[in-house]
Amino acid sequence: MILDTCTVASPVGPLVLFARGDALVGLEFADAHARRDTLGRSLERHLGAFTTRDHADPAGAATRLARYFAGALDALDAQPVEPHGTPFQLEVWRALRTIPAGATLSYRGLARRIGRPAAVRAVGAANGANPIALFVPCHRVIAADGTLWGYGGGLERKRWLLAHEGAAFADRFPQGALALDAR
């Protein structure tokens, strides 16, 4: 199997894209070598052995990223994605795609959204295992108190992405200005 790949420059650092046909199967921050090794092993476990070939715009994802960073915050929404994981992870990742740009949701709120209110920690673990950052917007999940918590790309990137989208969160705004579901 051949996966199309490229590295895209972005305001949050270089992004490495992996696509199979018309669907994005992976996105990692180029400086996150340990995570990229984990992503490669995960892709191989789910897709089988693969090789990569350079492509200017794998599955159109590079073009969508350019539009997103230029201010078209909904540009990532139409990207076909093909994440690979457990049934529970896939359920969490589908729910992440329903959080619109500019909004945030607590881990507890996400657990409730998928009908598993007691699975807050498992939701956090699935969020952390997301193989297609940005397009499956795990950066939009924050702590119940509105603070930033956990992000494979680092909290500074998460803070930048949320600010880019105009999201309200406690690290940037007073507690009363939060736009999240902490119930």
C-alpha positions as MATLAB code, in Angstrom:
seq = 'MILDTCTVASPVGPLVLFARGDALVGLEFADAHARRDTLGRSLERHLGAFTTRDHADPAGAATRLARYFAGALDALDAQPVEPHGTPFQLEVWRALRTIPAGATLSYRGLARRIGRPAAVRAVGAANGANPIALFVPCHRVIAADGTLWGYGGGLERKRWLLAHEGAAFADRFPQGALALDAR';
ca = [
       0.000    0.000    0.000;
       1.140    3.528   -0.776;
       0.230    6.559    1.340;
       0.580   10.029   -0.122;
       2.443   12.402    2.154;
       3.769   15.912    2.377;
       4.978   18.366    4.967;
       3.083   21.648    5.141;
       4.435   24.810    6.727;
       1.982   26.380    9.160;
       1.834   29.000   11.925;
       1.975   26.138   14.466;
       4.983   24.476   12.847;
       5.440   21.958   10.061;
       2.610   19.444    9.673;
       3.083   16.011    8.117;
       0.035   14.700    6.232;
      -0.695   11.084    5.292;
      -3.529   10.177    2.915;
      -4.903    7.038    1.360;
      -6.744    7.964   -1.806;
      -9.223   10.742   -1.040;
      -9.085   10.363    2.753;
      -6.637   11.759    5.270;
      -5.407    8.980    7.573;
      -2.831   10.862    9.623;
      -1.534   14.277   10.592;
       1.323   14.928   12.945;
       3.446   17.835   14.003;
       6.838   17.361   12.331;
       8.726   18.057   15.553;
       6.820   15.377   17.506;
       9.103   12.492   16.513;
       7.901   10.077   19.215;
       4.267   10.663   18.245;
       5.080   10.278   14.537;
       6.701    6.904   15.285;
       3.527    5.974   17.183;
       1.376    7.172   14.268;
       3.440    5.135   11.801;
       3.066    1.982   13.909;
      -0.665    2.585   14.287;
      -1.143    3.103   10.556;
       0.808   -0.066    9.827;
      -1.203   -2.033   12.410;
      -4.496   -0.925   10.849;
      -3.580   -0.634    7.168;
      -0.777   -3.145    6.812;
       2.711   -2.452    5.536;
       2.945    0.732    3.504;
       5.352    2.972    1.716;
       4.992    6.701    1.236;
       5.281    8.872   -1.813;
       5.537   12.630   -1.954;
       2.397   14.408   -3.040;
       1.807   18.163   -3.234;
      -1.684   17.982   -1.727;
      -2.610   14.596   -0.248;
      -6.406   14.194   -0.389;
      -6.695   17.991   -0.750;
      -5.719   18.405    2.907;
      -2.835   20.837    2.283;
      -5.192   23.192    0.439;
      -7.754   22.978    3.237;
      -5.082   23.694    5.855;
      -3.932   26.777    3.934;
      -7.524   28.058    3.841;
      -8.005   27.337    7.557;
      -4.847   29.201    8.553;
      -5.876   32.076    6.247;
      -9.095   32.471    8.267;
     -11.637   30.118    6.654;
     -12.186   28.289    9.936;
     -14.646   25.787    8.465;
     -12.229   24.709    5.716;
     -11.270   21.501    7.558;
     -14.859   20.335    8.066;
     -15.385   18.840    4.593;
     -12.111   16.891    4.583;
     -12.732   13.160    4.240;
     -10.879   11.423    7.068;
     -10.271    7.756    7.741;
      -9.072    7.383   11.325;
      -8.197    3.912   12.562;
      -8.695    2.860   16.166;
     -10.927    0.983   18.540;
     -14.709    1.329   18.227;
     -14.683    3.588   21.303;
     -11.924    5.808   19.872;
     -13.796    6.105   16.575;
     -16.921    7.153   18.474;
     -14.976    9.863   20.322;
     -13.275   11.064   17.129;
     -16.622   11.307   15.299;
     -17.953   13.414   18.174;
     -14.899   15.680   18.030;
     -15.769   16.557   14.449;
     -19.115   17.939   15.651;
     -17.436   20.656   17.773;
     -17.445   23.752   15.542;
     -14.502   26.106   15.208;
     -14.603   28.720   17.937;
     -16.339   26.399   20.410;
     -14.876   24.288   23.166;
     -16.197   21.323   25.080;
     -15.043   19.770   28.343;
     -13.883   16.173   28.532;
     -16.960   15.540   30.696;
     -19.163   17.225   28.111;
     -17.663   15.068   25.373;
     -18.253   11.908   27.430;
     -21.882   12.932   27.867;
     -22.207   13.775   24.174;
     -21.338   10.190   23.254;
     -23.702    8.828   25.904;
     -20.977    7.617   28.286;
     -20.917   10.143   31.132;
     -18.670    8.000   33.346;
     -16.013    7.575   30.646;
     -14.288   10.942   31.128;
     -10.796    9.447   31.474;
     -11.312    7.085   28.528;
     -12.498   10.054   26.442;
      -9.299   11.872   27.425;
      -7.182    8.884   26.385;
      -9.001    8.597   23.044;
      -8.546   12.324   22.529;
      -4.812   11.905   23.118;
      -4.606    9.034   20.624;
      -6.223   11.043   17.810;
      -4.246   10.285   14.626;
      -5.580   13.218   12.581;
      -5.029   16.377   14.643;
      -6.716   19.605   13.497;
      -9.138   17.834   11.118;
     -10.397   15.795   14.086;
     -10.242   18.818   16.395;
      -9.078   17.410   19.717;
      -7.637   20.863   20.504;
     -11.226   22.043   21.158;
     -11.529   19.870   24.269;
     -10.532   21.593   27.497;
     -10.799   20.978   31.241;
     -14.153   21.442   32.979;
     -12.827   24.583   34.707;
     -12.056   26.120   31.314;
      -8.292   25.704   31.472;
      -6.218   24.117   28.755;
      -5.316   20.545   29.467;
      -3.361   18.005   27.481;
      -2.483   18.237   23.815;
      -0.094   15.999   21.890;
       1.219   19.022   20.007;
       1.824   20.971   23.229;
      -0.291   23.488   25.091;
       1.192   26.482   23.261;
      -0.111   25.068   19.958;
      -3.488   24.333   21.531;
      -3.648   27.888   22.887;
      -2.710   29.300   19.443;
      -5.307   27.177   17.617;
      -8.105   28.133   20.006;
      -7.161   31.820   19.808;
      -7.055   31.558   15.988;
     -10.607   30.179   16.100;
     -11.759   32.860   18.548;
     -12.621   30.335   21.269;
     -13.138   31.484   24.832;
     -11.192   29.611   27.496;
     -10.029   30.421   31.008;
      -6.346   30.779   30.099;
      -7.335   33.759   27.951;
     -10.575   35.134   29.399;
     -12.080   35.601   32.871;
     -13.961   32.615   34.291;
     -17.340   34.182   33.489;
     -16.596   34.375   29.751;
     -16.257   30.641   29.117;
     -17.967   29.014   26.132;
     -17.905   25.372   27.107;
     -20.169   22.610   28.242;
     -18.973   21.736   31.745;
     -22.228   20.133   32.823;
];
